[in-house]
């Protein structure tokens, strides 16, 4: 037998789900989590604290948009930055921190500094330090050689993506 509060509980769960989606959309548009909680609370029957508690108690799938209100990039943007950095590393052109500081605003319209880059690299060191990148020697650093290497990589990338265990560093 259903409890008398079941319809209200169901209604509350649906309302909270809608509000969590609104919070996620606002954060994805660039609003801070704190301001998103305030905005949604202003338009609902719930307090800012209730919405904040529901947000942080929500599933990982719902929170995957941004894991912290002060985080500069969403998880999806950080994953894209990791892929970019790995791509440069794979073609033997690892980016220095100053290059990353210049790259992030171009890609994501977010300003970062060297300290942020250092923390980012520390947070993802397992994905960014798979191998040490060494620059090519001068005789192998000619534009024609680099073009040949990029062409070679492009010819195999159409068959990818390759699993990590099938990726080799060859010389």
PDB file of C-alpha atoms in Angstrom:
ATOM      1  CA  UNK A   1       0.000   0.000   0.000  1.00  0.00           C
ATOM      2  CA  UNK A   2       1.381   3.374  -0.998  1.00  0.00           C
ATOM      3  CA  UNK A   3       2.169   5.977   1.595  1.00  0.00           C
ATOM      4  CA  UNK A   4       0.039   9.139   1.496  1.00  0.00           C
ATOM      5  CA  UNK A   5       3.181  11.218   0.969  1.00  0.00           C
ATOM      6  CA  UNK A   6       4.269   9.231  -2.123  1.00  0.00           C
ATOM      7  CA  UNK A   7       2.645  11.594  -4.685  1.00  0.00           C
ATOM      8  CA  UNK A   8       4.238  14.634  -2.980  1.00  0.00           C
ATOM      9  CA  UNK A   9       7.602  12.870  -2.804  1.00  0.00           C
ATOM     10  CA  UNK A  10       7.368  11.988  -6.507  1.00  0.00           C
ATOM     11  CA  UNK A  11       6.448  15.607  -7.336  1.00  0.00           C
ATOM     12  CA  UNK A  12       9.401  16.874  -5.257  1.00  0.00           C
ATOM     13  CA  UNK A  13      11.801  14.482  -7.007  1.00  0.00           C
ATOM     14  CA  UNK A  14      10.597  15.620 -10.432  1.00  0.00           C
ATOM     15  CA  UNK A  15      10.867  19.280  -9.400  1.00  0.00           C
ATOM     16  CA  UNK A  16      14.391  18.756  -8.039  1.00  0.00           C
ATOM     17  CA  UNK A  17      15.425  16.958 -11.222  1.00  0.00           C
ATOM     18  CA  UNK A  18      14.177  19.888 -13.297  1.00  0.00           C
ATOM     19  CA  UNK A  19      16.028  22.340 -11.045  1.00  0.00           C
ATOM     20  CA  UNK A  20      19.260  20.322 -11.222  1.00  0.00           C
ATOM     21  CA  UNK A  21      19.007  20.439 -15.010  1.00  0.00           C
ATOM     22  CA  UNK A  22      18.526  24.221 -14.828  1.00  0.00           C
ATOM     23  CA  UNK A  23      21.570  24.556 -12.546  1.00  0.00           C
ATOM     24  CA  UNK A  24      23.646  22.409 -14.916  1.00  0.00           C
ATOM     25  CA  UNK A  25      22.556  24.503 -17.909  1.00  0.00           C
ATOM     26  CA  UNK A  26      23.437  27.772 -16.155  1.00  0.00           C
ATOM     27  CA  UNK A  27      26.855  26.457 -15.137  1.00  0.00           C
ATOM     28  CA  UNK A  28      27.489  25.190 -18.652  1.00  0.00           C
ATOM     29  CA  UNK A  29      26.672  28.686 -19.954  1.00  0.00           C
ATOM     30  CA  UNK A  30      29.460  30.037 -17.747  1.00  0.00           C
ATOM     31  CA  UNK A  31      27.637  31.079 -14.574  1.00  0.00           C
ATOM     32  CA  UNK A  32      29.306  30.160 -11.279  1.00  0.00           C
ATOM     33  CA  UNK A  33      27.656  27.400  -9.256  1.00  0.00           C
ATOM     34  CA  UNK A  34      26.886  29.811  -6.395  1.00  0.00           C
ATOM     35  CA  UNK A  35      25.084  32.231  -8.724  1.00  0.00           C
ATOM     36  CA  UNK A  36      23.268  29.364 -10.443  1.00  0.00           C
ATOM     37  CA  UNK A  37      21.944  28.157  -7.062  1.00  0.00           C
ATOM     38  CA  UNK A  38      20.732  31.691  -6.272  1.00  0.00           C
ATOM     39  CA  UNK A  39      19.111  32.119  -9.674  1.00  0.00           C
ATOM     40  CA  UNK A  40      17.234  28.819  -9.528  1.00  0.00           C
ATOM     41  CA  UNK A  41      16.227  29.391  -5.884  1.00  0.00           C
ATOM     42  CA  UNK A  42      14.812  32.800  -6.802  1.00  0.00           C
ATOM     43  CA  UNK A  43      12.508  31.129  -9.342  1.00  0.00           C
ATOM     44  CA  UNK A  44      11.474  28.149  -7.201  1.00  0.00           C
ATOM     45  CA  UNK A  45       9.893  27.209  -3.898  1.00  0.00           C
ATOM     46  CA  UNK A  46      13.226  25.888  -2.590  1.00  0.00           C
ATOM     47  CA  UNK A  47      15.958  27.764  -0.754  1.00  0.00           C
ATOM     48  CA  UNK A  48      19.434  28.248  -2.114  1.00  0.00           C
ATOM     49  CA  UNK A  49      20.737  25.858   0.560  1.00  0.00           C
ATOM     50  CA  UNK A  50      18.300  23.118  -0.434  1.00  0.00           C
ATOM     51  CA  UNK A  51      19.293  23.428  -4.079  1.00  0.00           C
ATOM     52  CA  UNK A  52      23.010  23.447  -3.214  1.00  0.00           C
ATOM     53  CA  UNK A  53      22.580  20.337  -1.029  1.00  0.00           C
ATOM     54  CA  UNK A  54      20.611  18.566  -3.765  1.00  0.00           C
ATOM     55  CA  UNK A  55      23.234  19.524  -6.344  1.00  0.00           C
ATOM     56  CA  UNK A  56      26.158  18.173  -4.371  1.00  0.00           C
ATOM     57  CA  UNK A  57      24.187  15.058  -3.418  1.00  0.00           C
ATOM     58  CA  UNK A  58      23.236  14.366  -7.012  1.00  0.00           C
ATOM     59  CA  UNK A  59      24.761  11.540  -9.022  1.00  0.00           C
ATOM     60  CA  UNK A  60      28.174  11.866 -10.640  1.00  0.00           C
ATOM     61  CA  UNK A  61      26.519  12.001 -14.035  1.00  0.00           C
ATOM     62  CA  UNK A  62      24.629  15.140 -13.058  1.00  0.00           C
ATOM     63  CA  UNK A  63      27.686  16.720 -11.438  1.00  0.00           C
ATOM     64  CA  UNK A  64      30.014  15.937 -14.326  1.00  0.00           C
ATOM     65  CA  UNK A  65      29.371  19.375 -15.837  1.00  0.00           C
ATOM     66  CA  UNK A  66      31.519  21.089 -13.181  1.00  0.00           C
ATOM     67  CA  UNK A  67      32.888  19.472 -10.061  1.00  0.00           C
ATOM     68  CA  UNK A  68      33.651  22.666  -8.165  1.00  0.00           C
ATOM     69  CA  UNK A  69      32.149  26.139  -8.291  1.00  0.00           C
ATOM     70  CA  UNK A  70      35.578  27.778  -8.616  1.00  0.00           C
ATOM     71  CA  UNK A  71      36.815  25.490 -11.381  1.00  0.00           C
ATOM     72  CA  UNK A  72      37.809  27.388 -14.518  1.00  0.00           C
ATOM     73  CA  UNK A  73      37.020  24.664 -17.068  1.00  0.00           C
ATOM     74  CA  UNK A  74      34.271  22.060 -17.166  1.00  0.00           C
ATOM     75  CA  UNK A  75      35.293  18.405 -17.160  1.00  0.00           C
ATOM     76  CA  UNK A  76      34.552  18.209 -20.882  1.00  0.00           C
ATOM     77  CA  UNK A  77      36.827  21.197 -21.563  1.00  0.00           C
ATOM     78  CA  UNK A  78      39.594  19.708 -19.408  1.00  0.00           C
ATOM     79  CA  UNK A  79      39.289  16.432 -21.330  1.00  0.00           C
ATOM     80  CA  UNK A  80      39.640  18.380 -24.599  1.00  0.00           C
ATOM     81  CA  UNK A  81      42.707  20.207 -23.259  1.00  0.00           C
ATOM     82  CA  UNK A  82      44.258  16.882 -22.216  1.00  0.00           C
ATOM     83  CA  UNK A  83      43.672  15.527 -25.737  1.00  0.00           C
ATOM     84  CA  UNK A  84      45.269  18.633 -27.257  1.00  0.00           C
ATOM     85  CA  UNK A  85      48.326  18.376 -24.996  1.00  0.00           C
ATOM     86  CA  UNK A  86      48.660  14.659 -25.701  1.00  0.00           C
ATOM     87  CA  UNK A  87      48.416  15.362 -29.428  1.00  0.00           C
ATOM     88  CA  UNK A  88      51.257  17.875 -29.308  1.00  0.00           C
ATOM     89  CA  UNK A  89      53.308  15.464 -27.217  1.00  0.00           C
ATOM     90  CA  UNK A  90      52.743  12.637 -29.682  1.00  0.00           C
ATOM     91  CA  UNK A  91      54.144  14.677 -32.545  1.00  0.00           C
ATOM     92  CA  UNK A  92      57.154  15.564 -30.393  1.00  0.00           C
ATOM     93  CA  UNK A  93      56.121  19.179 -29.860  1.00  0.00           C
ATOM     94  CA  UNK A  94      55.283  19.336 -26.164  1.00  0.00           C
ATOM     95  CA  UNK A  95      53.874  22.684 -25.047  1.00  0.00           C
ATOM     96  CA  UNK A  96      55.544  24.750 -22.351  1.00  0.00           C
ATOM     97  CA  UNK A  97      53.345  26.209 -19.582  1.00  0.00           C
ATOM     98  CA  UNK A  98      53.436  29.649 -21.249  1.00  0.00           C
ATOM     99  CA  UNK A  99      52.082  28.016 -24.430  1.00  0.00           C
ATOM    100  CA  UNK A 100      49.217  26.443 -22.480  1.00  0.00           C
ATOM    101  CA  UNK A 101      48.471  29.823 -20.836  1.00  0.00           C
ATOM    102  CA  UNK A 102      48.124  31.273 -24.355  1.00  0.00           C
ATOM    103  CA  UNK A 103      46.175  28.280 -25.732  1.00  0.00           C
ATOM    104  CA  UNK A 104      43.418  28.042 -23.112  1.00  0.00           C
ATOM    105  CA  UNK A 105      41.883  31.501 -23.802  1.00  0.00           C
ATOM    106  CA  UNK A 106      41.907  30.793 -27.545  1.00  0.00           C
ATOM    107  CA  UNK A 107      40.124  27.460 -27.142  1.00  0.00           C
ATOM    108  CA  UNK A 108      37.818  28.059 -24.172  1.00  0.00           C
ATOM    109  CA  UNK A 109      37.666  31.852 -23.671  1.00  0.00           C
ATOM    110  CA  UNK A 110      39.004  31.478 -20.111  1.00  0.00           C
ATOM    111  CA  UNK A 111      42.099  33.250 -18.801  1.00  0.00           C
ATOM    112  CA  UNK A 112      44.547  31.100 -16.815  1.00  0.00           C
ATOM    113  CA  UNK A 113      48.015  31.662 -15.385  1.00  0.00           C
ATOM    114  CA  UNK A 114      51.147  29.562 -14.879  1.00  0.00           C
ATOM    115  CA  UNK A 115      49.980  28.471 -11.400  1.00  0.00           C
ATOM    116  CA  UNK A 116      46.722  27.110 -12.877  1.00  0.00           C
ATOM    117  CA  UNK A 117      48.682  25.229 -15.566  1.00  0.00           C
ATOM    118  CA  UNK A 118      50.948  23.762 -12.898  1.00  0.00           C
ATOM    119  CA  UNK A 119      47.967  22.541 -10.843  1.00  0.00           C
ATOM    120  CA  UNK A 120      46.273  21.210 -13.990  1.00  0.00           C
ATOM    121  CA  UNK A 121      49.366  19.238 -14.990  1.00  0.00           C
ATOM    122  CA  UNK A 122      49.693  17.898 -11.444  1.00  0.00           C
ATOM    123  CA  UNK A 123      46.023  16.842 -11.387  1.00  0.00           C
ATOM    124  CA  UNK A 124      46.360  14.951 -14.685  1.00  0.00           C
ATOM    125  CA  UNK A 125      50.004  13.854 -14.456  1.00  0.00           C
ATOM    126  CA  UNK A 126      48.984  10.243 -15.135  1.00  0.00           C
ATOM    127  CA  UNK A 127      47.546  11.266 -18.517  1.00  0.00           C
ATOM    128  CA  UNK A 128      50.140  13.869 -19.423  1.00  0.00           C
ATOM    129  CA  UNK A 129      53.414  12.161 -18.500  1.00  0.00           C
ATOM    130  CA  UNK A 130      53.092   8.827 -20.255  1.00  0.00           C
ATOM    131  CA  UNK A 131      56.391   9.473 -21.991  1.00  0.00           C
ATOM    132  CA  UNK A 132      58.975  12.210 -21.915  1.00  0.00           C
ATOM    133  CA  UNK A 133      58.882  14.267 -25.068  1.00  0.00           C
ATOM    134  CA  UNK A 134      62.241  15.122 -26.601  1.00  0.00           C
ATOM    135  CA  UNK A 135      62.587  17.517 -29.474  1.00  0.00           C
ATOM    136  CA  UNK A 136      63.916  16.197 -32.744  1.00  0.00           C
ATOM    137  CA  UNK A 137      67.572  16.776 -33.546  1.00  0.00           C
ATOM    138  CA  UNK A 138      68.306  19.628 -35.960  1.00  0.00           C
ATOM    139  CA  UNK A 139      68.856  17.335 -38.941  1.00  0.00           C
ATOM    140  CA  UNK A 140      65.453  15.684 -38.292  1.00  0.00           C
ATOM    141  CA  UNK A 141      63.677  18.925 -37.408  1.00  0.00           C
ATOM    142  CA  UNK A 142      63.287  20.225 -40.964  1.00  0.00           C
ATOM    143  CA  UNK A 143      59.758  21.197 -42.094  1.00  0.00           C
ATOM    144  CA  UNK A 144      59.802  18.418 -44.714  1.00  0.00           C
ATOM    145  CA  UNK A 145      60.513  15.780 -42.045  1.00  0.00           C
ATOM    146  CA  UNK A 146      57.770  17.143 -39.777  1.00  0.00           C
ATOM    147  CA  UNK A 147      55.324  17.153 -42.732  1.00  0.00           C
ATOM    148  CA  UNK A 148      56.265  13.537 -43.489  1.00  0.00           C
ATOM    149  CA  UNK A 149      55.681  12.537 -39.863  1.00  0.00           C
ATOM    150  CA  UNK A 150      52.329  14.336 -39.743  1.00  0.00           C
ATOM    151  CA  UNK A 151      51.303  12.634 -43.008  1.00  0.00           C
ATOM    152  CA  UNK A 152      52.334   9.246 -41.636  1.00  0.00           C
ATOM    153  CA  UNK A 153      50.271   9.832 -38.486  1.00  0.00           C
ATOM    154  CA  UNK A 154      47.276  11.047 -40.526  1.00  0.00           C
ATOM    155  CA  UNK A 155      47.372   7.930 -42.711  1.00  0.00           C
ATOM    156  CA  UNK A 156      46.970   5.717 -39.643  1.00  0.00           C
ATOM    157  CA  UNK A 157      44.504   7.908 -37.763  1.00  0.00           C
ATOM    158  CA  UNK A 158      41.720   7.038 -40.207  1.00  0.00           C
ATOM    159  CA  UNK A 159      41.830   3.476 -38.827  1.00  0.00           C
ATOM    160  CA  UNK A 160      41.705   4.611 -35.164  1.00  0.00           C
ATOM    161  CA  UNK A 161      41.048   5.228 -32.419  1.00  0.00           C
ATOM    162  CA  UNK A 162      43.625   2.849 -31.044  1.00  0.00           C
ATOM    163  CA  UNK A 163      43.599   1.459 -27.487  1.00  0.00           C
ATOM    164  CA  UNK A 164      46.429   2.608 -25.190  1.00  0.00           C
ATOM    165  CA  UNK A 165      48.065  -0.834 -25.269  1.00  0.00           C
ATOM    166  CA  UNK A 166      48.466  -0.536 -29.048  1.00  0.00           C
ATOM    167  CA  UNK A 167      50.209   2.853 -29.000  1.00  0.00           C
ATOM    168  CA  UNK A 168      53.976   2.698 -29.356  1.00  0.00           C
ATOM    169  CA  UNK A 169      56.666   5.338 -29.446  1.00  0.00           C
ATOM    170  CA  UNK A 170      58.814   4.537 -32.459  1.00  0.00           C
ATOM    171  CA  UNK A 171      61.833   6.285 -33.800  1.00  0.00           C
TER     172      UNK A 171
END
